[in-house]
Structures are given as structure tokens and as C-alpha cells.
CSV table of C-alpha atoms and ligand atoms in Angstrom, one decimal:
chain,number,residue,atom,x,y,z
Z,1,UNK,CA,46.0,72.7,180.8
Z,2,UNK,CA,44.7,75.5,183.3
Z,3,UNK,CA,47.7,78.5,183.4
Z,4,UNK,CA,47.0,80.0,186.9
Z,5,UNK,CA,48.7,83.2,187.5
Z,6,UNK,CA,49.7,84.2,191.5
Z,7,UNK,CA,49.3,80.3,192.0
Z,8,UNK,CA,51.6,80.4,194.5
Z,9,UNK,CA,49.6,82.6,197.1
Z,10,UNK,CA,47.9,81.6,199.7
Z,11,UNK,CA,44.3,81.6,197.7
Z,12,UNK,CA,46.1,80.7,194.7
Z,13,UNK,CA,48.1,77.7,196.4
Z,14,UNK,CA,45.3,76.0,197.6
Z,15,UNK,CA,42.8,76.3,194.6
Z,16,UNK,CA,45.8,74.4,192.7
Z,17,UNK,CA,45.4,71.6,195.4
Z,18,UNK,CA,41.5,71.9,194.6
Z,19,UNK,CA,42.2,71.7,190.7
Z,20,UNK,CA,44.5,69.3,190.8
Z,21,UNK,CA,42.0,66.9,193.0
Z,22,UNK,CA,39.3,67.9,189.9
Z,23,UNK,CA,41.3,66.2,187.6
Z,24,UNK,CA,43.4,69.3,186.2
Z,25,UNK,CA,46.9,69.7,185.0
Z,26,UNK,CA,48.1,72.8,186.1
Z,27,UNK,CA,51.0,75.7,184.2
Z,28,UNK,CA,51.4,78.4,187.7
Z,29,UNK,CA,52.7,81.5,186.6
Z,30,UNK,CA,54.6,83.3,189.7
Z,31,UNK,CA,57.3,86.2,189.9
Z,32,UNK,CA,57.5,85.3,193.6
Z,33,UNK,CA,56.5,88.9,195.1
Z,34,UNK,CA,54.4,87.6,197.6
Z,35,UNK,CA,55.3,83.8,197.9
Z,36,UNK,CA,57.8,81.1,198.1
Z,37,UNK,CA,59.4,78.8,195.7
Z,38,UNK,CA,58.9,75.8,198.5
Z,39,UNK,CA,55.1,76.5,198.1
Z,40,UNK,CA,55.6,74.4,195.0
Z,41,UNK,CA,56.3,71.2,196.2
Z,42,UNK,CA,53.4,71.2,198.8
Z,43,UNK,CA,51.1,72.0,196.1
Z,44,UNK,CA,52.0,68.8,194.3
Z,45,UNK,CA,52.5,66.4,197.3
Z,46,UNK,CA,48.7,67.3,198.0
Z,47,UNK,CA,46.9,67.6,195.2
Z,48,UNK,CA,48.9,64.5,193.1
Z,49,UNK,CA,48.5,65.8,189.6
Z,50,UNK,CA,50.8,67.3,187.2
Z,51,UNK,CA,51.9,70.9,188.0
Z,52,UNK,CA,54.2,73.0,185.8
Z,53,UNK,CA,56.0,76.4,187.7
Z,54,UNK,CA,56.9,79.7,185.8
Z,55,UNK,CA,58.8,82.1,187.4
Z,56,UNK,CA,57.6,84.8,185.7
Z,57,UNK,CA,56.2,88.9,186.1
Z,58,UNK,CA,52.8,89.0,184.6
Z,59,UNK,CA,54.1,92.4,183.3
Z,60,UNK,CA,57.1,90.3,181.0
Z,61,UNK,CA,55.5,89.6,177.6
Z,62,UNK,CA,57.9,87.3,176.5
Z,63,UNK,CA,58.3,85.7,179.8
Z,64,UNK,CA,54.4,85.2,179.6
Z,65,UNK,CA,54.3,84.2,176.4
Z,66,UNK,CA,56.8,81.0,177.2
Z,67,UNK,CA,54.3,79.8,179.7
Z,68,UNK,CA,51.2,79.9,177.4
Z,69,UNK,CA,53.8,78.3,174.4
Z,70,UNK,CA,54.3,74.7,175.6
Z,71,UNK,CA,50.9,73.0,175.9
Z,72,UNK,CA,47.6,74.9,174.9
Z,73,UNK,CA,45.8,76.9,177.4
Z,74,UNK,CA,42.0,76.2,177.9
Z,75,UNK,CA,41.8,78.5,180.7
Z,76,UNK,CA,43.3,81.2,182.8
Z,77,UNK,CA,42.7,81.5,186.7
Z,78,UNK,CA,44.2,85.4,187.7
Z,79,UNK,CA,45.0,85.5,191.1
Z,80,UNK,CA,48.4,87.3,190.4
Z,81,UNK,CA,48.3,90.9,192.1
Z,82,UNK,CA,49.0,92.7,195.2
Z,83,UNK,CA,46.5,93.3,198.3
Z,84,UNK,CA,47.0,95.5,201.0
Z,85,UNK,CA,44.6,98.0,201.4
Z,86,UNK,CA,47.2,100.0,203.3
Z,87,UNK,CA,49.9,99.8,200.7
Z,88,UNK,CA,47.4,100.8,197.8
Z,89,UNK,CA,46.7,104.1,199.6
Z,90,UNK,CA,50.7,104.6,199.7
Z,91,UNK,CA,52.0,103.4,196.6
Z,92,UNK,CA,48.9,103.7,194.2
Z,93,UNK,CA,51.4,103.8,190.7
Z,94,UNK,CA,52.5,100.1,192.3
Z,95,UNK,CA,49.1,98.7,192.7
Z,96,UNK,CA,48.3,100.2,189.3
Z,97,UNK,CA,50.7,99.1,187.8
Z,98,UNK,CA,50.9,95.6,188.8
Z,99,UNK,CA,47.2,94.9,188.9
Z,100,UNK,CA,46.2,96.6,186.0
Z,101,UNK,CA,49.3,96.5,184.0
Z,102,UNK,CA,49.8,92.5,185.0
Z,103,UNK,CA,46.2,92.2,183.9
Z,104,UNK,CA,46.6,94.2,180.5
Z,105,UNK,CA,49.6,91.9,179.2
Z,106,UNK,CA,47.7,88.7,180.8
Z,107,UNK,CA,45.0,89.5,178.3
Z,108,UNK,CA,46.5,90.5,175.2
Z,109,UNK,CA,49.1,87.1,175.9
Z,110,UNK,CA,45.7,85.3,176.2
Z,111,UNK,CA,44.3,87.1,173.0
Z,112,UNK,CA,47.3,86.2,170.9
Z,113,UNK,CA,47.1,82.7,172.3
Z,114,UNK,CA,43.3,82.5,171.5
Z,115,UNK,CA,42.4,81.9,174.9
Z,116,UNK,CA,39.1,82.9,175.7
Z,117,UNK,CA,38.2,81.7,179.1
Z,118,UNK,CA,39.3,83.4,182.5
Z,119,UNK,CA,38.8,83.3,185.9
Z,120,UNK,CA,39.4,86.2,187.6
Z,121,UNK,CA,40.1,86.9,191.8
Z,122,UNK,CA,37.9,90.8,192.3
Z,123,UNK,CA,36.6,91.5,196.0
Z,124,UNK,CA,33.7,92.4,197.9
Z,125,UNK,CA,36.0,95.6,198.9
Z,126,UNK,CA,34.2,97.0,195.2
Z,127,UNK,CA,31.1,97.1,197.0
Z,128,UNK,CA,32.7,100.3,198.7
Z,129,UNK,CA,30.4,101.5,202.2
Z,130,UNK,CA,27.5,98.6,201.8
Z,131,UNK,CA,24.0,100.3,201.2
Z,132,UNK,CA,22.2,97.1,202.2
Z,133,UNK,CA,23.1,93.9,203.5
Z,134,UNK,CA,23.3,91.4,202.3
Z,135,UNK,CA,25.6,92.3,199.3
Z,136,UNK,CA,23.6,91.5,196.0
Z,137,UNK,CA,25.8,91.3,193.1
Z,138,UNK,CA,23.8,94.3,191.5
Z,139,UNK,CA,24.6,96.7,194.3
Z,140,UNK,CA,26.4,99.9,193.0
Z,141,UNK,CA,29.7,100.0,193.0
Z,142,UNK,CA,32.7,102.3,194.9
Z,143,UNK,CA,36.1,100.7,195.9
Z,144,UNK,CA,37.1,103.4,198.2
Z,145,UNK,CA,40.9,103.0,198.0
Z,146,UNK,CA,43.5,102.2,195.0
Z,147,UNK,CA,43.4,98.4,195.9
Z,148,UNK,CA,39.6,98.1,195.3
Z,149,UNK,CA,39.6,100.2,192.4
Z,150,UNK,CA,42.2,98.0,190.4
Z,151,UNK,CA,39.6,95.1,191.0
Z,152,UNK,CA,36.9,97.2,189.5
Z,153,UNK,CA,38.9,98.8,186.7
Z,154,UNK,CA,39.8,95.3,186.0
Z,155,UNK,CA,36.3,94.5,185.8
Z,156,UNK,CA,35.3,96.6,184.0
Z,157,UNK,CA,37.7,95.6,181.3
Z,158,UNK,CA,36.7,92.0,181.6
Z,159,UNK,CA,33.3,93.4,180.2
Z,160,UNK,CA,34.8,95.3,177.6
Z,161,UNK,CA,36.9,92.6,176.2
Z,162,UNK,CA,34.0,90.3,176.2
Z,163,UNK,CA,32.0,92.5,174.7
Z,164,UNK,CA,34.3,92.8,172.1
Z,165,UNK,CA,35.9,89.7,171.5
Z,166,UNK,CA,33.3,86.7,170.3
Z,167,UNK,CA,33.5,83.6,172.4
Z,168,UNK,CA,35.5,85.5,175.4
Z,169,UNK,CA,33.7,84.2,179.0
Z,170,UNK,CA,34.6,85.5,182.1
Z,171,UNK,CA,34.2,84.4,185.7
Z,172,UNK,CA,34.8,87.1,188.1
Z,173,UNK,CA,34.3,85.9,191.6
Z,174,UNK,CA,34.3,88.6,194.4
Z,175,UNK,CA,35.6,86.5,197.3
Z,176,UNK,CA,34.6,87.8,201.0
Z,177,UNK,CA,37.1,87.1,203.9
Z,178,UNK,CA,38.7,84.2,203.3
Z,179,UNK,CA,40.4,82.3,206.3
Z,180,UNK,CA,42.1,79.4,207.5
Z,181,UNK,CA,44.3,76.7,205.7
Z,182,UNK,CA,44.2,73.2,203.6
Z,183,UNK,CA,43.1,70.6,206.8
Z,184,UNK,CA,46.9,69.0,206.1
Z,185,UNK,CA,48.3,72.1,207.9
Z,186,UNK,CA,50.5,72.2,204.9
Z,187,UNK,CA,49.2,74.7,203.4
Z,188,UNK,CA,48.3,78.1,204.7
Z,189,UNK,CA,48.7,82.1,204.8
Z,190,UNK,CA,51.7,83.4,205.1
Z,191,UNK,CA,52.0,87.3,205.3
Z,192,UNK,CA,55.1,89.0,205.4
Z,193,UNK,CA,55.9,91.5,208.4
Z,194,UNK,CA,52.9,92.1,210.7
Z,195,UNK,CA,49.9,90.9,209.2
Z,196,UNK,CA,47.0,93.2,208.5
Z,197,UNK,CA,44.2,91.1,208.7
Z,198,UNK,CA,42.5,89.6,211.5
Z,199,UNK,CA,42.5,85.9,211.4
Z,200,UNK,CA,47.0,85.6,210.4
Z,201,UNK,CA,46.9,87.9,213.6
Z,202,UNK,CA,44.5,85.8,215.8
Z,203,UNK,CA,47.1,82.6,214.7
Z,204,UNK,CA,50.7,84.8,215.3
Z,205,UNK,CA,49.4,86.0,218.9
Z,206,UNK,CA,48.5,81.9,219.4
Z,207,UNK,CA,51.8,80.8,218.5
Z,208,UNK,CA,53.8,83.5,220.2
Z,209,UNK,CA,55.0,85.9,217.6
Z,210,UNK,CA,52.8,88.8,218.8
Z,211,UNK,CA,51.4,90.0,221.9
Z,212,UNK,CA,48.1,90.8,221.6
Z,213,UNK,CA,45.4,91.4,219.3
Z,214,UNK,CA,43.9,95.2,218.8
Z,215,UNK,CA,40.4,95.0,218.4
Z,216,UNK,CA,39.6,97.8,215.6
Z,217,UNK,CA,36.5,99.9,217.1
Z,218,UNK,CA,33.8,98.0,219.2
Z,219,UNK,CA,31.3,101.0,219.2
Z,220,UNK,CA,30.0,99.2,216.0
Z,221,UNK,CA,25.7,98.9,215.3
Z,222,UNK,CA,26.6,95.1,215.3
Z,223,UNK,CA,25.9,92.1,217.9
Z,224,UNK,CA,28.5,93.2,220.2
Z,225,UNK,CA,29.9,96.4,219.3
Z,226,UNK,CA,32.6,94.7,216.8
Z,227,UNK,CA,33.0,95.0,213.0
Z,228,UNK,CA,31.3,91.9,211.2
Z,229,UNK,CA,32.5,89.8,207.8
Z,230,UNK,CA,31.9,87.0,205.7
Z,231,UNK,CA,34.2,84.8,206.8
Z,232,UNK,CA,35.0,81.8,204.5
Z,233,UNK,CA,36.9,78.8,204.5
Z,234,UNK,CA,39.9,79.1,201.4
Z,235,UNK,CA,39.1,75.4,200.5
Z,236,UNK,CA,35.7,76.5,200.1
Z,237,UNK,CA,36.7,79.3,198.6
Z,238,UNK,CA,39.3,77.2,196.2
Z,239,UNK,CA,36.3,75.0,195.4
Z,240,UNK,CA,34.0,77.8,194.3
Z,241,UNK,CA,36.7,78.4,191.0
Z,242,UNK,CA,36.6,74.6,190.5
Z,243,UNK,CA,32.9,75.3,189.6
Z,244,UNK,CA,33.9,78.4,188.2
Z,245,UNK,CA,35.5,77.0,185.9
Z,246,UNK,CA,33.7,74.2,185.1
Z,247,UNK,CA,30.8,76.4,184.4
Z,248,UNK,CA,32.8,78.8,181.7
Z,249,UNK,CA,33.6,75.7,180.4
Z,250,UNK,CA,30.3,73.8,180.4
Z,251,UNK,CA,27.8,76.9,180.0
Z,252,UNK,CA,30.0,79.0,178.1
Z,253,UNK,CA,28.7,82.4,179.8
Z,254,UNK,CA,30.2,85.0,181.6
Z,255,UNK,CA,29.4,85.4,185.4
Z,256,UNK,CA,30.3,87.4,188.0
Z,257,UNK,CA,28.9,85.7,191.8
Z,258,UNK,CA,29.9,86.6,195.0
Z,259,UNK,CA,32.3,83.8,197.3
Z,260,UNK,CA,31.2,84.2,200.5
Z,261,UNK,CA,29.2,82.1,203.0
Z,262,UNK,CA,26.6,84.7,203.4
Z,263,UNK,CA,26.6,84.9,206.8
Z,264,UNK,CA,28.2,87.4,208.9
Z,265,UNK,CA,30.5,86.8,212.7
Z,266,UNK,CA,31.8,90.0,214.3
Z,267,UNK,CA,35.4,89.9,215.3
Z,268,UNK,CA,35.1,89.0,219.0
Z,269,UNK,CA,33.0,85.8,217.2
Z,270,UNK,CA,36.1,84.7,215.7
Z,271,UNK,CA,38.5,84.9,218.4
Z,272,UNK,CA,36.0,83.3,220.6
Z,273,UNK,CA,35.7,80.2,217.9
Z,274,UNK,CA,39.3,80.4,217.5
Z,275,UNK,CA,40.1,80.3,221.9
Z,276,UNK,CA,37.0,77.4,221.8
Z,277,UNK,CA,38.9,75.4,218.9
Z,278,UNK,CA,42.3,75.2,220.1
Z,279,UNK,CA,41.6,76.5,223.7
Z,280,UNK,CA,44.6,79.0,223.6
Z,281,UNK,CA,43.1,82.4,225.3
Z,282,UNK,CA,44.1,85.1,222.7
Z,283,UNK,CA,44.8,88.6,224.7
Z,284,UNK,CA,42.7,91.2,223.0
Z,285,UNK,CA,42.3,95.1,223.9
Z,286,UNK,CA,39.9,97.4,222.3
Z,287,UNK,CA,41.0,100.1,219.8
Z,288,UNK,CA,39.8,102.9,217.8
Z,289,UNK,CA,38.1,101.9,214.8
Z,290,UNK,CA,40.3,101.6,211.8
Z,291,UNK,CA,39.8,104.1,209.0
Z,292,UNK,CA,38.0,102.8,206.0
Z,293,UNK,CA,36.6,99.8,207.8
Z,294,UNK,CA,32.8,99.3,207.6
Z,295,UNK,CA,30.4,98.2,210.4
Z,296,UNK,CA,29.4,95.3,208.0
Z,297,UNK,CA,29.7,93.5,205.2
Z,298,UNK,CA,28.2,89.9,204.0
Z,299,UNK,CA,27.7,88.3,201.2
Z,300,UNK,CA,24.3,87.1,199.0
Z,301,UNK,CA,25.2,84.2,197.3
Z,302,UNK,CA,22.2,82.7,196.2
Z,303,UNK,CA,23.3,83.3,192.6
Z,304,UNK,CA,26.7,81.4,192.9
Z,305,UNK,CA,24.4,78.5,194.0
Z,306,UNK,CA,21.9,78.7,191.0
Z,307,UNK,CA,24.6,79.3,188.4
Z,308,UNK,CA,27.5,77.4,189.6
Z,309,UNK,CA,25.8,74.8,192.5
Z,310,UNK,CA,28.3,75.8,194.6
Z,311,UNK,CA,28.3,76.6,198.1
Z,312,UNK,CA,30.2,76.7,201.5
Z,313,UNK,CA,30.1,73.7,203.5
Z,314,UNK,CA,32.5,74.4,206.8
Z,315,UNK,CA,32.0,77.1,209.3
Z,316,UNK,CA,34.1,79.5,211.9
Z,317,UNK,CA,35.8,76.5,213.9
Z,318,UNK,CA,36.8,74.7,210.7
Z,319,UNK,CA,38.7,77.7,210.1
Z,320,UNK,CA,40.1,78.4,213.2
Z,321,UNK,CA,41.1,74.4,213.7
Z,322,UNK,CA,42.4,74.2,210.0
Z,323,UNK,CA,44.0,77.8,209.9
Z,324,UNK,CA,45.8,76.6,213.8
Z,325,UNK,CA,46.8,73.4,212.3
Z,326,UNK,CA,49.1,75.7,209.9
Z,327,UNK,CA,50.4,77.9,212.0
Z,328,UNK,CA,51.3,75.8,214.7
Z,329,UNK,CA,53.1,73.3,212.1
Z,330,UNK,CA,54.5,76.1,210.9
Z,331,UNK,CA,55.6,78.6,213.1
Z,332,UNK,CA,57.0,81.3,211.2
Z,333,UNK,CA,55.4,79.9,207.9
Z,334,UNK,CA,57.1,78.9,205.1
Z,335,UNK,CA,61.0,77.9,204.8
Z,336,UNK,CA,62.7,80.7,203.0
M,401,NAD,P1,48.9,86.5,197.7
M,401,NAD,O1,49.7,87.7,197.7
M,401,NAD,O2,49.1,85.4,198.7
M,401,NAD,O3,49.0,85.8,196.2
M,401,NAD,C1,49.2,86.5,195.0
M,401,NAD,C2,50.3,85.9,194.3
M,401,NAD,O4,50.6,86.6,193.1
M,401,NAD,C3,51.7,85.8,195.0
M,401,NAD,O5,52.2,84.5,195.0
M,401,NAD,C4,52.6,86.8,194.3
M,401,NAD,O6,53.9,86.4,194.3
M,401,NAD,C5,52.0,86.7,192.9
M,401,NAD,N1,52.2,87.9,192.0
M,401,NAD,C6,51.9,89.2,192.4
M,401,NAD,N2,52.2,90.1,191.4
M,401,NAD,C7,52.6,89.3,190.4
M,401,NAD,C8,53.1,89.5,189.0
M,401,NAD,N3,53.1,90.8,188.5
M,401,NAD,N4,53.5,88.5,188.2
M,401,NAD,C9,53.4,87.2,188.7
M,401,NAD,N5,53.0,86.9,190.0
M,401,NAD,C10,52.6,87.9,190.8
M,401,NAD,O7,47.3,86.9,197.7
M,401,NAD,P2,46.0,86.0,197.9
M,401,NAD,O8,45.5,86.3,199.2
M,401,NAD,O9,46.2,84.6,197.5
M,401,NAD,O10,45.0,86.7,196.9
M,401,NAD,C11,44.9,86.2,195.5
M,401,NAD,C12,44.0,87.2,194.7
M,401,NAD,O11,42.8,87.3,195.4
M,401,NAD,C13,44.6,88.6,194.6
M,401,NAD,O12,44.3,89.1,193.4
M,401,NAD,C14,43.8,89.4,195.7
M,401,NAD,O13,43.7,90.7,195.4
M,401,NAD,C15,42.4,88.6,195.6
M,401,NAD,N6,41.7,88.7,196.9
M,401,NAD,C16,42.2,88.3,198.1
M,401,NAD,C17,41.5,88.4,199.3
M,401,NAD,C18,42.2,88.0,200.6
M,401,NAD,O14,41.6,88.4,201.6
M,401,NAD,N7,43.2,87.3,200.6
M,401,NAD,C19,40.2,88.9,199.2
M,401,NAD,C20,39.7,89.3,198.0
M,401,NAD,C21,40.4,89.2,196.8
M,402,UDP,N1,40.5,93.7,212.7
M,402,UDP,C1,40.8,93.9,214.0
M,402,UDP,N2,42.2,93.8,214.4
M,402,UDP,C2,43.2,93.5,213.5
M,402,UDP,C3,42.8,93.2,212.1
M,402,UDP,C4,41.5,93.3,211.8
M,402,UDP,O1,40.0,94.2,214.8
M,402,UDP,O2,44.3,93.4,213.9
M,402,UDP,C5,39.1,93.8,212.3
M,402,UDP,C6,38.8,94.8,211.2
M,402,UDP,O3,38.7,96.1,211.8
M,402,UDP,C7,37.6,94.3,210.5
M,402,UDP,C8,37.8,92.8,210.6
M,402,UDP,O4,38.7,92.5,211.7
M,402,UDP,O5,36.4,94.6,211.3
M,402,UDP,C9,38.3,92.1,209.3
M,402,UDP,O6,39.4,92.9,208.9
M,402,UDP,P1,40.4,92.3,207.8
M,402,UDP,O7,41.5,93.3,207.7
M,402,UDP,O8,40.8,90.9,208.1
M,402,UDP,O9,39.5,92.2,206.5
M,402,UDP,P2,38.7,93.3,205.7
M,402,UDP,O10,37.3,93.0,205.9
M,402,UDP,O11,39.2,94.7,206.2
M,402,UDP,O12,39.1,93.1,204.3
């Protein structure tokens, strides 16, 4: 049994799918913050295996405790946490709280449960303002905002506890810019309010729900003035912890590999793949830069293929066609 926290996510929901497909049975662990209880069923229509839900705050002992109590744990998958860079700059104690705090009970429930294996969801946002491209997993480094420095505190108690606890592994996988949906269209992201991030943006100005997209800053040392990420696929993405995990339990080492395609497309790139895949023009006007945003940022992940022979296999129009198939299925995401 896999117990994956924040299964019910949008990275989360989709890695079950992924597990599930690998021949896991699956204990989610979910308070709900951030998702929907209908998520659930979609997970088990697609991926077909066995899939037991807790609705549960990381952060309630007990409440943890039940989910690790009915069949024995032989890993934990952490996506449970909150994300916003935005949000993390207003309510820091929240983000510290949660994240940290959610993680801190998740390991000593783990601990009393003898469970020594986790995968854990960190970011390339702990790379800070990138020195040199592309991002090695030994560059320094300096989250610049609460969000990215719960993922590093995090880490860095990952290390601690496995330096301190025989037979503990880790996998701590900083994922780039994830994007796009299961292929179904059943699946898919789902932010609440006014979405932050580019591609849910891209989709809700397709479907109708916003007017038009601001580009953030196109004054940018990049191909065309615009900022540039790693864009990856989330099944992709979902597939790099199913080799994640197979590798803590396999190899029985800790690893830490960047989740990224290691390749970078500047913003105008993706709406320009997105308007090619589902030829829907997406109005766009040019803003100031965003504060905190950096010119660039991609991915080296030549260690996440020698360590964990994985890598990503679909591209920028996979995304935009899969992460269109969602949104246009489901127009104002899931069903409350
Ligand atoms: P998400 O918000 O869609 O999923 C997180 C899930 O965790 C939600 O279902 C939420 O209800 C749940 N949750 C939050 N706090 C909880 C708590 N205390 N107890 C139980 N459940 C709780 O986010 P996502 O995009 O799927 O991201 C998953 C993880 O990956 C997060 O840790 C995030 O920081 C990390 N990450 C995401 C991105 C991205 O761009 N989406 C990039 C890098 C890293
Ligand atoms: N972006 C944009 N308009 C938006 C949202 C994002 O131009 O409405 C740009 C942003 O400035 C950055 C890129 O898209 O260059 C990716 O931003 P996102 O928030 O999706 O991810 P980040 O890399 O910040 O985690």
C-alpha cells in the first residue's frame, strides 16, 4: 500500500492514475483545502485499481494515524501542501504552518509506523535567481519567498531525518512547470478564483471565463523578449514518481533529481502551441514584468535519467491538446 498525501490535487490526482496503472493500491490522505471530493471517483474510473480516501489534515495526528493503521504502509508520496507564491508572501505563518507543520506530523506518523520510504513534491522555485542554466541539482540554493523556502526547509529535514534514522530513503523530486491534463480530459487543474499561472489562464481565456491574457514583461534576454520555463507534461511528471518510487524501493538510496524536460519555451511559445493545437486565437497584451519572476529557468535532468531511467516523452502541443481537452470538457472544472 502507497499512502499519498494531497492525492487529490491536480499533480497528486493524476500520479494516483499513474500508480494505480503500475500495479499499486493506493491509501490518499486529503483535508480537501485545495480539491474536490468528486476528484475521487475519476481517479478510480481511470486508473482501475484499489484506491482508499482519508479525509484528513496532515496536521491531525490521530486523524493521520487512522490512515497509516489499516494496512501497512511501504511508502509515502507528500504532495499535500499549499502553492501560491503570492499567498506565501501574505500569509507566511499559513504556508509555515501547513507545509512544514503537515510535513513534521507526516514524518513522526511515518516514524511511529516504521515507514521509512518517501517521496517528496519540492520545486525548482529553491533554485532562487538561476546562476546558470541549465539547473544542475548541485546549484546553490535561495527560495526567495515563504512558498520556496518551506520546500527547502523541508528538505533539509529530509536529510536530517535520514541521516539520523537507519534505513530512511528519500526521493525529493523538484518538478519544473508542470502543464496540461490526463489525455481522457477527465482529469485536470483546477484552480480556485483567477489562476496565477500561465497555462490554467491560457485554457480559461479559451473557454470564455476570462478576457485576455497579460503577458508578464517581454523586455526579457530570451528568444522573443518573454519569460522562458520548463514546461512539462503532469503525466510525465506523474510517471517520474512511479520511478521514483520504484527506485527507493529497488535501490534503496536517497535521491533528489530534477522533473523537468530540460528544455525551455518562452511564454508567447506556449500560447502560440496552444492557438496551433486547438486553433482558438487567445487575446494577449503585454505587461510589466511580474515581481520575483526570472528571465529563465530549465531544468538538467540527465541525472533523473541515469538514476531513475526516466524521462519526458510528450512536448508543448501534448499539453496544450490534453490540458484543452479538460477544460473544454469541463468548463468551470470540477462539480462542487
Ligand atoms: P494542489 O493544491 O492541487 O494539491 C495539493 C493537495 O493537498 C490538495 O488536494 C489539498 O487539498 C491537499 N492539502 C493541502 N494541505 C493539506 C493538509 N494539511 N492535509 C491534507 N491535505 C492537504 O497542488 P499541486 O499542484 O497538485 O501540487 C502538489 C505538490 O507539488 C505541492 O506540494 C506543490 O507545492 C508541489 N509543486 C507544485 C507545482 C505546480 O506548479 N503545480 C510545482 C512545483 C511543486
Ligand atoms: N505568466 C504570464 N501571464 C500570466 C501568468 C504567467 O505572462 O498570467 C508568465 C510568468 O511571468 C512566467 C511564466 O508565465 O514568465 C510562467 O509563470 P507561472 O506562474 O505559470 O510559473 P512560475 O514559473 O512562476 O512558477
Amino acid at each position: 500500500m502507497i499512502l499519498v498525501t494531497g492525492g487529490l490535487g491536480y499533480i497528486g490526482s493524476h500520479t494516483c492514475v499513474a500508480l494505480q496503472r503500475a500495479g499499486h493500491a493506493l491509501t490518499i490522505v486529503d483535508n480537501l483545502a485545495n480539491s474536490k471530493i468528486g476528484v475521487l471517483e475519476r481517479i478510480r474510473a481511470l486508473g482501475g485499481g484499489s484506491v482508499e480516501f482519508h479525509r484528513a489534515d496532515l496536521r491531525d495526528g490521530p486523524a493521520l494515524a487512522a490512515a497509516f493503521e489499516r494496512h501497512p504502509v511501504e511508502a509515502v508520496i507528500h504532495f499535500a501542501g499549499y502553492k501560491a507564491v503570492g499567498e506565501s508572501v501574505a500569509k507566511p505563518l499559513e504556508y509555515y504552518d501547513n507545509n512544514i507543520g503537515g510535513t513534521f506530523v507526516l514524518l513522526d506518523t511515518m516514524a511511529r509506523f516504521s515507514v521509512h520510504r518517501i517521496v517528496f513534491s519540492s520545486s525548482a522555485t529553491v533554485y532562487g535567481d538561476p546562476q546558470r542554466l541549465p539547473l544542475t541539482e548541485d546549484h546553490p540554493l535561495g527560495a526567495v519567498n515563504p512558498y520556496g523556502r518551506t520546500k527547502q526547509f523541508i528538505e533539509s529535514i529530509l536529510t536530517d531525518v535520514a541521516a539520523g534514522t537507519p534505513g530512511f530513503r528519500h526521493a525529493t523530486l523538484r518538478y519544473f512547470n508542470p502543464m496540461g491534463a490526463h489525455p481522457s480530459g477527465r482529469l485536470g487543474e483546477d484552480p480556485r478564483g483567477i489562476p496565477n499561472n500561465l497555462f490554467p489562464y491560457i485554457t480559461q481565456v479559451a473557454i470564455g471565463r476570462l478576457q485576455k491574457l497579460r503577458v508578464f514583461g517581454n523586455d526579457y534576454d530570451t528568444v522573443d523578449g518573454t519569460g522562458v520555463r520548463d514546461f512539462i507534461h503532469v503525466m510525465d511528471l506523474a510517471e517520474g514518481h512511479v520511478a521514483a518510487l520504484r527506485y527507493l524501493l529497488e535501490k534503496d538510496r536517497s535521491i533528489t533529481a530534477n522533473l523537468g524536460t530540460g528544455r525551455g519555451n518562452s511564454v508567447l511559445e506556449v500560447v502560440g502551441a496552444f492557438e496551433r493545437v486547438t486553433g482558438i486565437r487567445i487575446p494577449h497584451e503585454f505587461a510589466p514584468r511580474r515581481p520575483g519572476d526570472v528571465a529563465s529557468c530549465y531544468a538538467d535532468v540527465s541525472r533523473a535519467f541515469a538514476e531513475l531511467g526516466w524521462k519526458t516523452k510528450l512536448g508543448i502541443e501534448d499539453m496544450c491538446r490534453d490540458g484543452w481537452a479538460w477544460q473544454s470538457a469541463n468548463p468551470q472544472g470540477y462539480p462542487d
